[in-house]
Tab-separated table of C-alpha atoms in Angstrom:
chain	number	residue	atom	x	y	z
A	1	UNK	CA	115.091	-15.026	109.593
A	2	UNK	CA	114.984	-17.734	107.065
A	3	UNK	CA	116.141	-20.975	108.418
A	4	UNK	CA	115.763	-24.129	106.461
A	5	UNK	CA	116.381	-26.722	109.122
A	6	UNK	CA	116.317	-29.887	107.178
A	7	UNK	CA	119.123	-28.392	105.175
A	8	UNK	CA	120.883	-27.317	108.152
A	9	UNK	CA	120.661	-30.810	110.076
A	10	UNK	CA	122.453	-32.137	107.023
A	11	UNK	CA	124.657	-29.680	106.555
A	12	UNK	CA	125.993	-30.114	110.123
A	13	UNK	CA	126.546	-33.475	109.578
A	14	UNK	CA	124.379	-35.220	112.105
A	15	UNK	CA	124.467	-39.030	111.274
A	16	UNK	CA	121.190	-39.861	109.005
A	17	UNK	CA	119.944	-43.131	108.438
A	18	UNK	CA	117.000	-44.674	106.193
A	19	UNK	CA	114.379	-46.367	108.298
A	20	UNK	CA	111.917	-48.540	106.217
A	21	UNK	CA	108.390	-48.135	107.974
A	22	UNK	CA	104.683	-48.684	107.006
A	23	UNK	CA	102.891	-45.449	107.302
A	24	UNK	CA	99.669	-45.772	108.933
A	25	UNK	CA	96.755	-43.704	107.212
A	26	UNK	CA	96.648	-39.674	108.449
A	27	UNK	CA	94.585	-39.868	111.647
A	28	UNK	CA	93.865	-35.456	111.543
A	29	UNK	CA	92.152	-35.096	108.087
A	30	UNK	CA	94.073	-34.092	105.133
A	31	UNK	CA	97.655	-31.852	105.300
A	32	UNK	CA	97.490	-28.059	105.226
A	33	UNK	CA	100.581	-28.441	102.706
A	34	UNK	CA	99.282	-27.691	99.031
A	35	UNK	CA	101.210	-27.777	96.191
A	36	UNK	CA	101.613	-23.918	96.358
A	37	UNK	CA	103.526	-24.369	99.887
A	38	UNK	CA	105.744	-27.358	98.802
A	39	UNK	CA	107.018	-25.539	96.004
A	40	UNK	CA	108.037	-22.863	98.059
A	41	UNK	CA	109.663	-25.104	100.489
A	42	UNK	CA	111.536	-26.821	97.688
A	43	UNK	CA	112.734	-23.125	96.455
A	44	UNK	CA	113.842	-22.494	100.319
A	45	UNK	CA	115.861	-25.560	100.282
A	46	UNK	CA	117.541	-24.889	96.573
A	47	UNK	CA	118.314	-21.248	97.486
A	48	UNK	CA	119.591	-21.867	101.192
A	49	UNK	CA	122.358	-23.653	100.103
A	50	UNK	CA	123.345	-22.980	96.687
A	51	UNK	CA	124.271	-19.949	94.619
A	52	UNK	CA	123.466	-22.055	91.366
A	53	UNK	CA	120.202	-20.586	90.310
A	54	UNK	CA	122.121	-17.247	90.275
A	55	UNK	CA	124.985	-18.722	88.065
A	56	UNK	CA	122.263	-20.522	85.741
A	57	UNK	CA	121.521	-16.771	84.190
A	58	UNK	CA	125.361	-16.183	83.378
A	59	UNK	CA	125.240	-19.924	81.693
A	60	UNK	CA	122.188	-19.013	79.619
A	61	UNK	CA	123.243	-15.773	78.543
A	62	UNK	CA	126.435	-17.193	77.352
A	63	UNK	CA	124.569	-19.797	75.135
A	64	UNK	CA	122.145	-17.021	74.195
A	65	UNK	CA	125.029	-14.729	72.931
A	66	UNK	CA	127.052	-17.577	71.420
A	67	UNK	CA	123.788	-19.078	69.494
A	68	UNK	CA	123.098	-15.677	68.196
A	69	UNK	CA	126.804	-15.713	66.757
A	70	UNK	CA	126.283	-18.995	65.011
A	71	UNK	CA	123.129	-18.122	64.104
A	72	UNK	CA	124.705	-14.666	62.530
A	73	UNK	CA	127.103	-16.864	60.404
A	74	UNK	CA	124.410	-18.716	59.142
A	75	UNK	CA	122.175	-15.817	58.023
A	76	UNK	CA	125.540	-14.540	55.972
A	77	UNK	CA	126.116	-17.636	54.560
A	78	UNK	CA	122.627	-18.198	53.855
A	79	UNK	CA	122.490	-14.108	52.146
A	80	UNK	CA	125.254	-14.829	50.474
A	81	UNK	CA	124.288	-17.730	48.902
A	82	UNK	CA	120.502	-17.504	48.121
A	83	UNK	CA	120.084	-13.639	48.811
A	84	UNK	CA	117.640	-11.795	51.130
A	85	UNK	CA	114.591	-13.387	52.189
A	86	UNK	CA	112.662	-10.745	54.428
A	87	UNK	CA	115.103	-7.222	54.555
A	88	UNK	CA	115.689	-6.230	58.347
A	89	UNK	CA	114.375	-9.484	59.756
A	90	UNK	CA	117.479	-11.089	60.290
A	91	UNK	CA	119.406	-8.354	61.822
A	92	UNK	CA	116.583	-7.598	64.073
A	93	UNK	CA	116.357	-10.667	65.675
A	94	UNK	CA	120.001	-11.560	66.038
A	95	UNK	CA	120.469	-8.160	67.588
A	96	UNK	CA	117.513	-8.874	70.118
A	97	UNK	CA	119.082	-12.265	70.743
A	98	UNK	CA	122.643	-11.257	71.420
A	99	UNK	CA	121.903	-8.294	73.467
A	100	UNK	CA	119.448	-10.710	75.184
A	101	UNK	CA	122.332	-13.023	75.851
A	102	UNK	CA	124.696	-10.377	76.742
A	103	UNK	CA	122.252	-8.801	79.644
A	104	UNK	CA	121.655	-12.307	81.155
A	105	UNK	CA	125.845	-12.759	81.312
A	106	UNK	CA	125.835	-9.147	82.928
A	107	UNK	CA	122.736	-10.217	85.424
A	108	UNK	CA	124.777	-13.678	86.259
A	109	UNK	CA	127.669	-11.666	87.339
A	110	UNK	CA	125.510	-9.533	89.280
A	111	UNK	CA	123.746	-12.651	90.842
A	112	UNK	CA	127.496	-14.228	91.580
A	113	UNK	CA	128.172	-11.229	93.514
A	114	UNK	CA	125.002	-11.150	95.801
A	115	UNK	CA	125.666	-15.098	96.135
A	116	UNK	CA	128.591	-14.484	97.714
A	117	UNK	CA	127.290	-11.392	99.787
A	118	UNK	CA	124.879	-13.774	100.841
A	119	UNK	CA	127.016	-16.190	102.042
A	120	UNK	CA	129.159	-13.932	103.808
A	121	UNK	CA	126.376	-12.574	105.269
A	122	UNK	CA	125.295	-15.930	106.689
A	123	UNK	CA	128.309	-16.132	108.484
A	124	UNK	CA	128.104	-20.122	108.451
A	125	UNK	CA	131.974	-21.574	109.283
A	126	UNK	CA	134.189	-22.625	106.639
A	127	UNK	CA	134.109	-26.316	108.116
A	128	UNK	CA	132.762	-28.214	111.139
A	129	UNK	CA	134.900	-30.206	113.344
A	130	UNK	CA	133.195	-33.231	114.922
A	131	UNK	CA	135.912	-33.943	117.446
A	132	UNK	CA	139.312	-31.868	118.240
A	133	UNK	CA	142.492	-34.255	119.005
A	134	UNK	CA	145.504	-32.939	121.015
A	135	UNK	CA	146.520	-30.151	122.753
A	136	UNK	CA	143.956	-27.012	122.965
A	137	UNK	CA	146.554	-24.312	123.007
A	138	UNK	CA	148.143	-22.422	120.034
A	139	UNK	CA	151.575	-23.390	119.144
A	140	UNK	CA	154.091	-21.292	117.871
A	141	UNK	CA	154.826	-21.252	114.020
A	142	UNK	CA	157.541	-23.507	112.611
A	143	UNK	CA	160.712	-22.038	111.064
């Protein structure tokens, strides 16, 4: 199981403070953490606590489709005013950009479902109680 402990400690709400200090030189040679391992560690941190990377596909898809729509308007205007430069090129490019945008939107929607499924599978509580005040017994509902 993949546990990103730095994120879990921050998520639980342990008190955190910054402690400035002077770091002495490393005593045991060089670190075994190269750039690739640091990159993977950063990706673990990002993907462990947010579904934003999955949502980005939807945003990029909507922007691509909107761009294709605007580009189509410009090409239509340009064709009507100046004539056709290269037959078929504009329609082919517009179709590719628009369908790519639609595919990214569909992929983003699937990603949203997978992200929500992932959050449910993790079974993290919705909130954490630091301290309970009052009776531990359940009360009758008010009328």
